[in-house]
PDB file of C-alpha atoms in Angstrom:
ATOM      1  CA  UNK A 277      -0.011   0.007   0.001  1.00 49.00           C
ATOM      2  CA  UNK A 278       2.916   2.362   0.709  1.00 86.00           C
ATOM      3  CA  UNK A 279       4.217   2.106  -2.840  1.00 85.00           C
ATOM      4  CA  UNK A 280       0.769   2.967  -4.260  1.00 87.00           C
ATOM      5  CA  UNK A 281       0.589   6.073  -2.097  1.00 90.00           C
ATOM      6  CA  UNK A 282       4.096   7.069  -3.230  1.00 89.00           C
ATOM      7  CA  UNK A 283       3.136   6.628  -6.868  1.00 89.00           C
ATOM      8  CA  UNK A 284      -0.029   8.684  -6.390  1.00 91.00           C
ATOM      9  CA  UNK A 285       1.921  11.449  -4.636  1.00 92.00           C
ATOM     10  CA  UNK A 286       4.554  11.471  -7.391  1.00 91.00           C
ATOM     11  CA  UNK A 287       1.895  11.875 -10.089  1.00 90.00           C
ATOM     12  CA  UNK A 288       0.246  14.677  -8.073  1.00 92.00           C
ATOM     13  CA  UNK A 289       3.672  16.384  -7.595  1.00 92.00           C
ATOM     14  CA  UNK A 290       4.328  16.113 -11.338  1.00 90.00           C
ATOM     15  CA  UNK A 291       0.998  17.685 -12.087  1.00 90.00           C
ATOM     16  CA  UNK A 292       1.682  20.601  -9.758  1.00 93.00           C
ATOM     17  CA  UNK A 293       5.151  21.142 -11.193  1.00 93.00           C
ATOM     18  CA  UNK A 294       3.800  20.803 -14.722  1.00 90.00           C
ATOM     19  CA  UNK A 295       1.202  23.471 -14.041  1.00 93.00           C
ATOM     20  CA  UNK A 296       3.832  25.832 -12.703  1.00 94.00           C
ATOM     21  CA  UNK A 297       6.050  25.194 -15.724  1.00 92.00           C
ATOM     22  CA  UNK A 298       3.060  25.692 -18.082  1.00 92.00           C
ATOM     23  CA  UNK A 299       2.277  29.047 -16.431  1.00 95.00           C
ATOM     24  CA  UNK A 300       5.946  30.103 -16.784  1.00 94.00           C
ATOM     25  CA  UNK A 301       5.934  29.150 -20.454  1.00 92.00           C
ATOM     26  CA  UNK A 302       2.728  31.058 -21.174  1.00 94.00           C
ATOM     27  CA  UNK A 303       3.992  34.099 -19.290  1.00 94.00           C
ATOM     28  CA  UNK A 304       7.220  34.109 -21.335  1.00 95.00           C
ATOM     29  CA  UNK A 305       5.691  33.316 -24.736  1.00 94.00           C
ATOM     30  CA  UNK A 306       2.358  35.135 -24.668  1.00 95.00           C
ATOM     31  CA  UNK A 307       3.376  38.520 -26.088  1.00 95.00           C
ATOM     32  CA  UNK A 308       5.623  37.171 -28.891  1.00 95.00           C
ATOM     33  CA  UNK A 309       2.826  34.768 -29.814  1.00 95.00           C
ATOM     34  CA  UNK A 310       0.299  37.616 -29.923  1.00 95.00           C
ATOM     35  CA  UNK A 311       2.604  39.556 -32.245  1.00 94.00           C
ATOM     36  CA  UNK A 312       2.958  36.569 -34.604  1.00 94.00           C
ATOM     37  CA  UNK A 313      -0.790  35.970 -34.644  1.00 94.00           C
ATOM     38  CA  UNK A 314      -1.364  39.643 -35.368  1.00 95.00           C
ATOM     39  CA  UNK A 315       1.152  39.446 -38.248  1.00 93.00           C
ATOM     40  CA  UNK A 316      -0.632  36.392 -39.659  1.00 93.00           C
ATOM     41  CA  UNK A 317      -3.981  38.164 -39.494  1.00 94.00           C
ATOM     42  CA  UNK A 318      -2.506  41.125 -41.358  1.00 93.00           C
ATOM     43  CA  UNK A 319      -1.005  38.690 -43.877  1.00 92.00           C
ATOM     44  CA  UNK A 320       2.506  39.982 -43.154  1.00 91.00           C
ATOM     45  CA  UNK A 321       5.587  37.964 -42.346  1.00 86.00           C
ATOM     46  CA  UNK A 322       7.783  39.745 -39.802  1.00 90.00           C
ATOM     47  CA  UNK A 323      10.955  37.721 -39.252  1.00 92.00           C
ATOM     48  CA  UNK A 324      11.880  39.531 -36.104  1.00 93.00           C
ATOM     49  CA  UNK A 325       8.545  38.559 -34.510  1.00 93.00           C
ATOM     50  CA  UNK A 326       9.080  34.880 -35.453  1.00 93.00           C
ATOM     51  CA  UNK A 327      12.605  34.992 -34.084  1.00 95.00           C
ATOM     52  CA  UNK A 328      11.424  36.596 -30.869  1.00 96.00           C
ATOM     53  CA  UNK A 329       8.795  33.869 -30.483  1.00 94.00           C
ATOM     54  CA  UNK A 330      11.400  31.175 -31.089  1.00 94.00           C
ATOM     55  CA  UNK A 331      13.766  32.750 -28.627  1.00 95.00           C
ATOM     56  CA  UNK A 332      11.071  33.064 -25.959  1.00 96.00           C
ATOM     57  CA  UNK A 333      10.100  29.455 -26.511  1.00 91.00           C
ATOM     58  CA  UNK A 334      13.633  28.209 -25.898  1.00 91.00           C
ATOM     59  CA  UNK A 335      14.060  30.712 -23.013  1.00 94.00           C
ATOM     60  CA  UNK A 336      11.026  29.117 -21.334  1.00 94.00           C
ATOM     61  CA  UNK A 337      12.906  25.779 -21.315  1.00 91.00           C
ATOM     62  CA  UNK A 338      15.850  27.415 -19.591  1.00 93.00           C
ATOM     63  CA  UNK A 339      13.418  28.874 -17.049  1.00 95.00           C
ATOM     64  CA  UNK A 340      11.946  25.432 -16.501  1.00 93.00           C
ATOM     65  CA  UNK A 341      15.385  24.047 -15.665  1.00 93.00           C
ATOM     66  CA  UNK A 342      16.036  26.964 -13.346  1.00 94.00           C
ATOM     67  CA  UNK A 343      12.663  26.491 -11.678  1.00 94.00           C
ATOM     68  CA  UNK A 344      13.215  22.772 -11.092  1.00 93.00           C
ATOM     69  CA  UNK A 345      16.834  23.149 -10.040  1.00 93.00           C
ATOM     70  CA  UNK A 346      16.396  26.167  -7.764  1.00 94.00           C
ATOM     71  CA  UNK A 347      13.298  24.711  -6.105  1.00 93.00           C
ATOM     72  CA  UNK A 348      15.276  21.486  -5.545  1.00 92.00           C
ATOM     73  CA  UNK A 349      18.015  23.473  -3.833  1.00 92.00           C
ATOM     74  CA  UNK A 350      15.607  25.571  -1.788  1.00 92.00           C
ATOM     75  CA  UNK A 351      13.519  22.587  -0.652  1.00 92.00           C
ATOM     76  CA  UNK A 352      16.616  20.335  -0.190  1.00 89.00           C
ATOM     77  CA  UNK A 353      16.097  17.763  -2.902  1.00 89.00           C
ATOM     78  CA  UNK A 354      12.451  18.342  -3.729  1.00 92.00           C
ATOM     79  CA  UNK A 355      10.619  20.441  -6.282  1.00 93.00           C
ATOM     80  CA  UNK A 356       7.676  22.637  -5.269  1.00 94.00           C
ATOM     81  CA  UNK A 357       5.181  19.916  -6.137  1.00 93.00           C
ATOM     82  CA  UNK A 358       7.211  17.262  -4.347  1.00 93.00           C
ATOM     83  CA  UNK A 359       7.484  19.447  -1.241  1.00 94.00           C
ATOM     84  CA  UNK A 360       3.687  19.828  -1.115  1.00 95.00           C
ATOM     85  CA  UNK A 361       3.340  16.035  -1.306  1.00 93.00           C
ATOM     86  CA  UNK A 362       6.201  15.463   1.188  1.00 93.00           C
ATOM     87  CA  UNK A 363       8.517  13.710  -1.271  1.00 92.00           C
ATOM     88  CA  UNK A 364      12.251  14.101  -1.822  1.00 91.00           C
ATOM     89  CA  UNK A 365      14.961  12.868  -4.200  1.00 90.00           C
ATOM     90  CA  UNK A 366      17.686  10.643  -2.776  1.00 90.00           C
ATOM     91  CA  UNK A 367      20.511   8.694  -4.395  1.00 89.00           C
ATOM     92  CA  UNK A 368      19.715   5.029  -5.126  1.00 86.00           C
ATOM     93  CA  UNK A 369      22.930   3.838  -3.477  1.00 85.00           C
ATOM     94  CA  UNK A 370      22.243   5.955  -0.315  1.00 76.00           C
ATOM     95  CA  UNK A 371      25.187   8.298  -0.904  1.00 77.00           C
ATOM     96  CA  UNK A 372      24.697  12.002  -0.381  1.00 78.00           C
ATOM     97  CA  UNK A 373      22.856  13.862  -3.093  1.00 85.00           C
ATOM     98  CA  UNK A 374      24.881  16.643  -4.781  1.00 88.00           C
ATOM     99  CA  UNK A 375      23.604  19.753  -6.530  1.00 88.00           C
ATOM    100  CA  UNK A 376      25.012  18.577  -9.868  1.00 90.00           C
ATOM    101  CA  UNK A 377      23.004  15.346  -9.609  1.00 89.00           C
ATOM    102  CA  UNK A 378      19.833  17.402  -9.384  1.00 90.00           C
ATOM    103  CA  UNK A 379      20.904  19.698 -12.249  1.00 91.00           C
ATOM    104  CA  UNK A 380      21.655  16.712 -14.478  1.00 91.00           C
ATOM    105  CA  UNK A 381      18.332  15.059 -13.651  1.00 90.00           C
ATOM    106  CA  UNK A 382      16.316  18.209 -14.424  1.00 91.00           C
ATOM    107  CA  UNK A 383      18.305  18.932 -17.584  1.00 91.00           C
ATOM    108  CA  UNK A 384      17.685  15.423 -18.899  1.00 89.00           C
ATOM    109  CA  UNK A 385      14.035  15.692 -17.968  1.00 87.00           C
ATOM    110  CA  UNK A 386      13.478  18.919 -19.852  1.00 89.00           C
ATOM    111  CA  UNK A 387      15.553  17.718 -22.806  1.00 89.00           C
ATOM    112  CA  UNK A 388      13.346  14.617 -23.089  1.00 87.00           C
ATOM    113  CA  UNK A 389      10.205  16.719 -22.896  1.00 85.00           C
ATOM    114  CA  UNK A 390      11.465  18.993 -25.670  1.00 85.00           C
ATOM    115  CA  UNK A 391      12.626  16.290 -28.043  1.00 87.00           C
ATOM    116  CA  UNK A 392       9.573  14.101 -27.502  1.00 86.00           C
ATOM    117  CA  UNK A 393       7.231  17.037 -27.940  1.00 82.00           C
ATOM    118  CA  UNK A 394       5.840  16.452 -24.469  1.00 79.00           C
ATOM    119  CA  UNK A 395       5.055  12.793 -24.857  1.00 85.00           C
ATOM    120  CA  UNK A 396       7.798  11.769 -22.409  1.00 83.00           C
ATOM    121  CA  UNK A 397       5.585  13.147 -19.615  1.00 81.00           C
ATOM    122  CA  UNK A 398       2.971  10.475 -20.394  1.00 84.00           C
ATOM    123  CA  UNK A 399       5.540   7.680 -20.801  1.00 84.00           C
ATOM    124  CA  UNK A 400       7.187   8.820 -17.554  1.00 83.00           C
ATOM    125  CA  UNK A 401       3.929   8.413 -15.624  1.00 82.00           C
ATOM    126  CA  UNK A 402       3.194   5.057 -17.246  1.00 85.00           C
ATOM    127  CA  UNK A 403       6.652   3.678 -16.542  1.00 83.00           C
ATOM    128  CA  UNK A 404       6.412   4.828 -12.940  1.00 83.00           C
ATOM    129  CA  UNK A 405       3.069   3.182 -12.497  1.00 84.00           C
ATOM    130  CA  UNK A 406       4.201  -0.087 -14.089  1.00 85.00           C
ATOM    131  CA  UNK A 407       7.437  -0.497 -12.100  1.00 83.00           C
ATOM    132  CA  UNK A 408       7.376  -2.381  -8.809  1.00 82.00           C
ATOM    133  CA  UNK A 409       9.060   0.354  -6.734  1.00 83.00           C
ATOM    134  CA  UNK A 410       7.532   3.312  -8.551  1.00 82.00           C
ATOM    135  CA  UNK A 411      10.722   4.386 -10.324  1.00 85.00           C
ATOM    136  CA  UNK A 412      10.715   6.064 -13.719  1.00 84.00           C
ATOM    137  CA  UNK A 413      13.183   6.497 -16.584  1.00 83.00           C
ATOM    138  CA  UNK A 414      14.830   9.533 -14.994  1.00 84.00           C
ATOM    139  CA  UNK A 415      15.269   7.753 -11.658  1.00 84.00           C
ATOM    140  CA  UNK A 416      17.071   4.885 -13.317  1.00 85.00           C
ATOM    141  CA  UNK A 417      19.160   7.094 -15.622  1.00 85.00           C
ATOM    142  CA  UNK A 418      20.338   9.405 -12.830  1.00 87.00           C
ATOM    143  CA  UNK A 419      20.634   6.732 -10.119  1.00 87.00           C
ATOM    144  CA  UNK A 420      18.069   8.400  -7.911  1.00 89.00           C
ATOM    145  CA  UNK A 421      14.824   7.489  -6.274  1.00 87.00           C
ATOM    146  CA  UNK A 422      11.947   9.432  -4.747  1.00 88.00           C
ATOM    147  CA  UNK A 423      10.925   8.668  -1.194  1.00 88.00           C
ATOM    148  CA  UNK A 424       8.686  10.142   1.448  1.00 88.00           C
ATOM    149  CA  UNK A 425      10.393  12.930   3.282  1.00 85.00           C
ATOM    150  CA  UNK A 426      10.309  10.888   6.503  1.00 81.00           C
ATOM    151  CA  UNK A 427      12.159   8.003   4.857  1.00 76.00           C
ATOM    152  CA  UNK A 428      15.029  10.234   3.541  1.00 71.00           C
ATOM    153  CA  UNK A 429      18.502   9.768   4.930  1.00 56.00           C
TER     154      UNK A 429
END
């Protein structure tokens, strides 16, 4: 029963973090997108507006990494959504977690989201649900696991 609760809390934490990251992306990309839509309606192609939209789109990914990494530093190994659900990252081999481990994990996570056009989020949840201990691709790749905050080292 404990693993089922952990899986549920991880999915809930991912939804919270995903909502925050979506809001950040919309906040960064809204005005360049409005300019491009206005240009399309006027049947004009303004390259600078398209470049600004492209730049803001990639800048939002950098902000996502900063959000995940800084929240992991502030909350000592947990993102904002994980902190609400009382979860924390720990190393699989029970060694101490370093800041570069968190940065690598979040960088790989965002990179997979970008290159899979967001589908990795769905596969991530499915893989976590299907594994016995509730681990996902990023946990295995970065030699980490997520545990309840009371079970952390």
